[in-house]
mmCIF file of C-alpha atoms in Angstrom:
data_model
loop_
_atom_site.group_PDB
_atom_site.id
_atom_site.type_symbol
_atom_site.label_atom_id
_atom_site.label_comp_id
_atom_site.label_asym_id
_atom_site.label_seq_id
_atom_site.Cartn_x
_atom_site.Cartn_y
_atom_site.Cartn_z
ATOM 1 C CA MET A 867 -122.196 137.962 6.208
ATOM 2 C CA LYS A 868 -123.863 140.264 8.649
ATOM 3 C CA ILE A 869 -127.656 140.144 9.153
ATOM 4 C CA LEU A 870 -129.342 143.547 9.390
ATOM 5 C CA LYS A 871 -131.932 144.103 11.997
ATOM 6 C CA LYS A 872 -135.407 145.277 10.969
ATOM 7 C CA GLU A 873 -134.837 148.602 12.829
ATOM 8 C CA THR A 874 -131.691 149.223 10.761
ATOM 9 C CA ILE A 875 -133.585 148.590 7.529
ATOM 10 C CA ARG A 876 -136.411 150.855 8.628
ATOM 11 C CA MET A 877 -133.909 153.593 9.533
ATOM 12 C CA ASN A 878 -132.108 153.192 6.198
ATOM 13 C CA LYS A 879 -135.488 153.576 4.380
ATOM 14 C CA LYS A 880 -136.240 156.711 6.391
ATOM 15 C CA TYR A 881 -132.844 158.191 5.621
ATOM 16 C CA PHE A 882 -133.288 157.223 1.961
ATOM 17 C CA LEU A 883 -136.737 158.890 1.807
ATOM 18 C CA PHE A 884 -135.416 161.951 3.628
ATOM 19 C CA ALA A 885 -132.372 162.223 1.329
ATOM 20 C CA THR A 886 -134.525 161.701 -1.809
ATOM 21 C CA THR A 887 -136.987 164.359 -0.663
ATOM 22 C CA LEU A 888 -134.174 166.786 0.087
ATOM 23 C CA ILE A 889 -132.562 166.252 -3.280
ATOM 24 C CA LEU A 890 -135.917 166.704 -5.084
ATOM 25 C CA MET A 891 -136.569 169.916 -3.136
ATOM 26 C CA VAL A 892 -133.150 171.342 -4.020
ATOM 27 C CA PHE A 893 -133.544 170.298 -7.643
ATOM 28 C CA LEU A 894 -137.063 171.661 -8.014
ATOM 29 C CA SER A 895 -136.230 174.939 -6.347
ATOM 30 C CA SER A 896 -133.322 175.435 -8.753
ATOM 31 C CA CYS A 897 -135.636 174.813 -11.781
ATOM 32 C CA SER A 898 -136.951 177.816 -13.533
ATOM 33 C CA VAL A 899 -139.463 178.406 -16.250
ATOM 34 C CA TYR A 900 -138.745 180.792 -19.064
ATOM 35 C CA TYR A 901 -141.424 183.249 -20.240
ATOM 36 C CA ASN A 902 -141.267 184.777 -23.637
ATOM 37 C CA THR A 903 -141.585 188.513 -23.303
ATOM 38 C CA ASN A 904 -143.288 188.815 -26.662
ATOM 39 C CA ASP A 905 -146.014 186.404 -25.564
ATOM 40 C CA LEU A 906 -146.599 188.460 -22.391
ATOM 41 C CA ARG A 907 -146.548 191.675 -24.443
ATOM 42 C CA ASN A 908 -148.997 190.303 -27.002
ATOM 43 C CA SER A 909 -151.419 189.247 -24.307
ATOM 44 C CA MET A 910 -151.263 192.701 -22.707
ATOM 45 C CA ASN A 911 -151.622 194.423 -26.093
ATOM 46 C CA SER A 912 -154.687 192.394 -26.893
ATOM 47 C CA ASN A 913 -156.336 193.381 -23.614
ATOM 48 C CA ILE A 914 -155.350 197.035 -24.096
ATOM 49 C CA ASN A 915 -156.738 197.064 -27.633
ATOM 50 C CA ASN A 916 -160.051 195.833 -26.312
ATOM 51 C CA LEU A 917 -159.901 198.481 -23.538
ATOM 52 C CA ASN A 918 -159.235 201.160 -26.180
ATOM 53 C CA ASP A 919 -162.233 200.067 -28.222
ATOM 54 C CA TYR A 920 -164.396 200.139 -25.095
ATOM 55 C CA TYR A 921 -163.017 203.583 -24.137
ATOM 56 C CA ASN A 922 -163.583 204.984 -27.630
ATOM 57 C CA LYS A 923 -167.304 203.972 -27.441
ATOM 58 C CA ILE A 924 -167.681 205.568 -24.008
ATOM 59 C CA ASN A 925 -165.735 208.677 -25.073
ATOM 60 C CA ARG A 926 -168.011 209.185 -28.124
ATOM 61 C CA ASP A 927 -171.090 208.803 -25.950
ATOM 62 C CA TYR A 928 -169.643 211.226 -23.380
ATOM 63 C CA GLN A 929 -168.853 213.856 -26.111
ATOM 64 C CA ASP A 930 -172.417 213.497 -27.468
ATOM 65 C CA LYS A 931 -173.850 214.015 -23.941
ATOM 66 C CA ASN A 932 -171.654 217.037 -23.427
ATOM 67 C CA LYS A 933 -172.923 218.640 -26.685
ATOM 68 C CA LEU A 934 -176.499 217.946 -25.629
ATOM 69 C CA PHE A 935 -175.943 219.412 -22.165
ATOM 70 C CA THR A 936 -174.158 222.495 -23.552
ATOM 71 C CA GLY A 937 -177.004 223.122 -25.992
ATOM 72 C CA ILE A 938 -179.628 222.873 -23.312
ATOM 73 C CA LYS A 939 -177.508 225.049 -20.941
ATOM 74 C CA LYS A 940 -177.258 227.751 -23.576
ATOM 75 C CA SER A 941 -181.039 227.669 -24.002
ATOM 76 C CA THR A 942 -181.826 227.761 -20.258
ATOM 77 C CA ILE A 943 -182.726 231.105 -18.732
ATOM 78 C CA ASP A 944 -182.251 230.185 -15.071
ATOM 79 C CA GLU A 945 -179.841 227.335 -14.371
ATOM 80 C CA LYS A 946 -180.731 227.289 -10.640
ATOM 81 C CA ILE A 947 -184.232 225.951 -11.044
ATOM 82 C CA ASN A 948 -185.572 222.622 -11.994
ATOM 83 C CA PRO A 949 -185.603 220.758 -14.300
ATOM 84 C CA PHE A 950 -182.186 222.134 -15.346
ATOM 85 C CA LEU A 951 -180.822 221.758 -11.844
ATOM 86 C CA THR A 952 -181.698 218.057 -11.805
ATOM 87 C CA ILE A 953 -180.187 217.620 -15.223
ATOM 88 C CA SER A 954 -176.967 219.346 -14.003
ATOM 89 C CA ASN A 955 -176.782 216.910 -11.084
ATOM 90 C CA HIS A 956 -177.068 213.935 -13.441
ATOM 91 C CA LYS A 957 -174.408 215.531 -15.615
ATOM 92 C CA LEU A 958 -172.025 215.759 -12.632
ATOM 93 C CA LYS A 959 -172.557 212.051 -11.941
ATOM 94 C CA LEU A 960 -171.813 211.308 -15.594
ATOM 95 C CA ASP A 961 -168.660 213.429 -15.466
ATOM 96 C CA LYS A 962 -167.457 211.661 -12.359
ATOM 97 C CA SER A 963 -168.009 208.132 -13.791
ATOM 98 C CA PHE A 964 -166.279 209.119 -17.017
ATOM 99 C CA THR A 965 -163.272 210.508 -15.127
ATOM 100 C CA SER A 966 -163.042 207.352 -13.013
ATOM 101 C CA PHE A 967 -163.058 205.267 -16.164
ATOM 102 C CA GLN A 968 -160.289 207.432 -17.641
ATOM 103 C CA LYS A 969 -158.142 207.110 -14.496
ATOM 104 C CA ASN A 970 -158.404 203.302 -14.556
ATOM 105 C CA LYS A 971 -157.494 203.292 -18.222
ATOM 106 C CA ASP A 972 -154.477 205.509 -17.543
ATOM 107 C CA MET A 973 -153.368 203.182 -14.716
ATOM 108 C CA ILE A 974 -153.453 200.213 -17.056
ATOM 109 C CA ILE A 975 -151.387 202.066 -19.647
ATOM 110 C CA SER A 976 -148.954 203.101 -16.900
ATOM 111 C CA GLN A 977 -148.547 199.454 -15.864
ATOM 112 C CA LYS A 978 -148.012 198.434 -19.501
ATOM 113 C CA ASN A 979 -145.247 201.088 -19.762
ATOM 114 C CA SER A 980 -143.699 199.770 -16.540
ATOM 115 C CA PHE A 981 -143.693 196.274 -18.139
ATOM 116 C CA GLU A 982 -141.967 197.576 -21.247
ATOM 117 C CA LYS A 983 -139.219 199.278 -19.201
ATOM 118 C CA LEU A 984 -138.727 196.069 -17.222
ATOM 119 C CA VAL A 985 -138.316 193.789 -20.204
ATOM 120 C CA LYS A 986 -136.526 196.206 -22.535
ATOM 121 C CA GLY A 987 -133.894 194.234 -24.444
ATOM 122 C CA LYS A 988 -134.970 190.866 -23.008
ATOM 123 C CA ASP A 989 -136.473 188.037 -24.996
ATOM 124 C CA LYS A 990 -137.148 185.800 -22.017
ATOM 125 C CA ILE A 991 -137.698 186.145 -18.290
ATOM 126 C CA THR A 992 -137.076 183.374 -15.822
ATOM 127 C CA SER A 993 -139.601 182.480 -13.162
ATOM 128 C CA ASN A 994 -137.083 182.819 -10.383
ATOM 129 C CA SER A 995 -135.826 186.270 -11.378
ATOM 130 C CA VAL A 996 -136.532 189.616 -9.790
ATOM 131 C CA GLU A 997 -138.157 190.769 -13.069
ATOM 132 C CA TRP A 998 -140.704 187.994 -12.964
ATOM 133 C CA LYS A 999 -141.778 189.010 -9.488
ATOM 134 C CA SER A 1000 -142.252 192.540 -10.778
ATOM 135 C CA ILE A 1001 -144.140 191.290 -13.830
ATOM 136 C CA LYS A 1002 -146.458 189.251 -11.602
ATOM 137 C CA ASN A 1003 -147.115 192.407 -9.574
ATOM 138 C CA ILE A 1004 -147.781 194.410 -12.743
ATOM 139 C CA LYS A 1005 -150.202 191.746 -14.012
ATOM 140 C CA SER A 1006 -151.971 191.707 -10.632
ATOM 141 C CA LEU A 1007 -152.367 195.490 -10.685
ATOM 142 C CA MET A 1008 -153.592 195.428 -14.258
ATOM 143 C CA ASN A 1009 -156.188 192.731 -13.427
ATOM 144 C CA PHE A 1010 -157.408 194.931 -10.538
ATOM 145 C CA GLU A 1011 -157.711 197.926 -12.828
ATOM 146 C CA PHE A 1012 -159.559 195.854 -15.459
ATOM 147 C CA LYS A 1013 -162.088 194.843 -12.842
ATOM 148 C CA LYS A 1014 -162.484 198.519 -11.911
ATOM 149 C CA ILE A 1015 -162.886 199.367 -15.628
ATOM 150 C CA ASN A 1016 -165.764 196.975 -15.885
ATOM 151 C CA GLU A 1017 -167.403 198.393 -12.757
ATOM 152 C CA ASN A 1018 -166.890 201.983 -13.920
ATOM 153 C CA GLY A 1019 -168.121 201.115 -17.450
ATOM 154 C CA GLU A 1020 -171.405 199.776 -15.971
ATOM 155 C CA ASN A 1021 -171.628 202.824 -13.709
ATOM 156 C CA TYR A 1022 -171.039 205.148 -16.666
ATOM 157 C CA SER A 1023 -173.687 203.395 -18.718
ATOM 158 C CA GLN A 1024 -176.226 203.731 -15.947
ATOM 159 C CA ASN A 1025 -175.373 207.423 -15.425
ATOM 160 C CA SER A 1026 -175.579 208.069 -19.124
ATOM 161 C CA ASN A 1027 -179.016 206.478 -19.364
ATOM 162 C CA ASN A 1028 -180.222 208.362 -16.287
ATOM 163 C CA PHE A 1029 -178.920 211.615 -17.751
ATOM 164 C CA VAL A 1030 -180.795 211.086 -21.049
ATOM 165 C CA ASN A 1031 -183.970 209.968 -19.252
ATOM 166 C CA CYS A 1032 -183.837 213.099 -17.143
ATOM 167 C CA ILE A 1033 -183.526 215.284 -20.197
ATOM 168 C CA ASN A 1034 -186.310 213.447 -22.045
ATOM 169 C CA ASN A 1035 -188.609 213.736 -19.008
ATOM 170 C CA SER A 1036 -187.824 217.399 -18.434
ATOM 171 C CA GLY A 1037 -189.290 218.725 -21.662
ATOM 172 C CA LEU A 1038 -186.276 221.000 -22.150
ATOM 173 C CA LYS A 1039 -184.777 221.256 -25.619
ATOM 174 C CA GLN A 1040 -182.155 223.277 -27.391
ATOM 175 C CA ILE A 1041 -183.575 226.503 -28.711
ATOM 176 C CA GLU A 1042 -183.740 226.850 -32.402
ATOM 177 C CA PRO A 1043 -183.328 230.482 -33.597
ATOM 178 C CA ASN A 1044 -186.413 230.259 -35.855
ATOM 179 C CA ASN A 1045 -188.688 229.052 -32.987
ATOM 180 C CA PHE A 1046 -187.106 231.119 -30.160
ATOM 181 C CA ASP A 1047 -190.258 232.675 -28.716
ATOM 182 C CA GLU A 1048 -192.236 229.451 -28.856
ATOM 183 C CA GLN A 1049 -189.508 227.340 -27.176
ATOM 184 C CA ILE A 1050 -188.912 229.930 -24.409
ATOM 185 C CA SER A 1051 -192.579 229.785 -23.513
ATOM 186 C CA GLU A 1052 -192.537 225.979 -23.552
ATOM 187 C CA ASN A 1053 -189.372 225.801 -21.421
ATOM 188 C CA LEU A 1054 -190.881 228.059 -18.794
ATOM 189 C CA LYS A 1055 -193.942 225.836 -18.333
#
């Protein structure tokens, strides 16, 4: 029987560890996780439903502010003087923040549509597939847009409040036909 030297045993252990590590790496890289497309879809739909609720509230507020502005505008003799000019500037800021919110919402819907095209006819997606890489990109873009939605929602809210405060502090009101002369005099003060 042959006696092995300590160096040979150490080398055999190193080769064994190296071979084991190599086998594990090959095995693990060939493993893939399956994602159920309905689960992904349901998660996206839940987020989009919340977004739609949020958008509907902002849209109602925006429509109310537009009616208010239109009424005051119709009742204003000279739109180039204050306080109407200041109100108009606040209205422009409100318009801009609402438009930004809409654009972010549209981008999210666009990403959802891209997802649907990508998974059409597929029940599962594997983690090592090209589709999964695209889905991860879609999810990343959607998360970015949701962050922008939150920022634009806060911005819209602030602009909406500033717009109303400006109107309330201006003393301007919509003219009622029955009180026309009285309101014109008050608006000119």
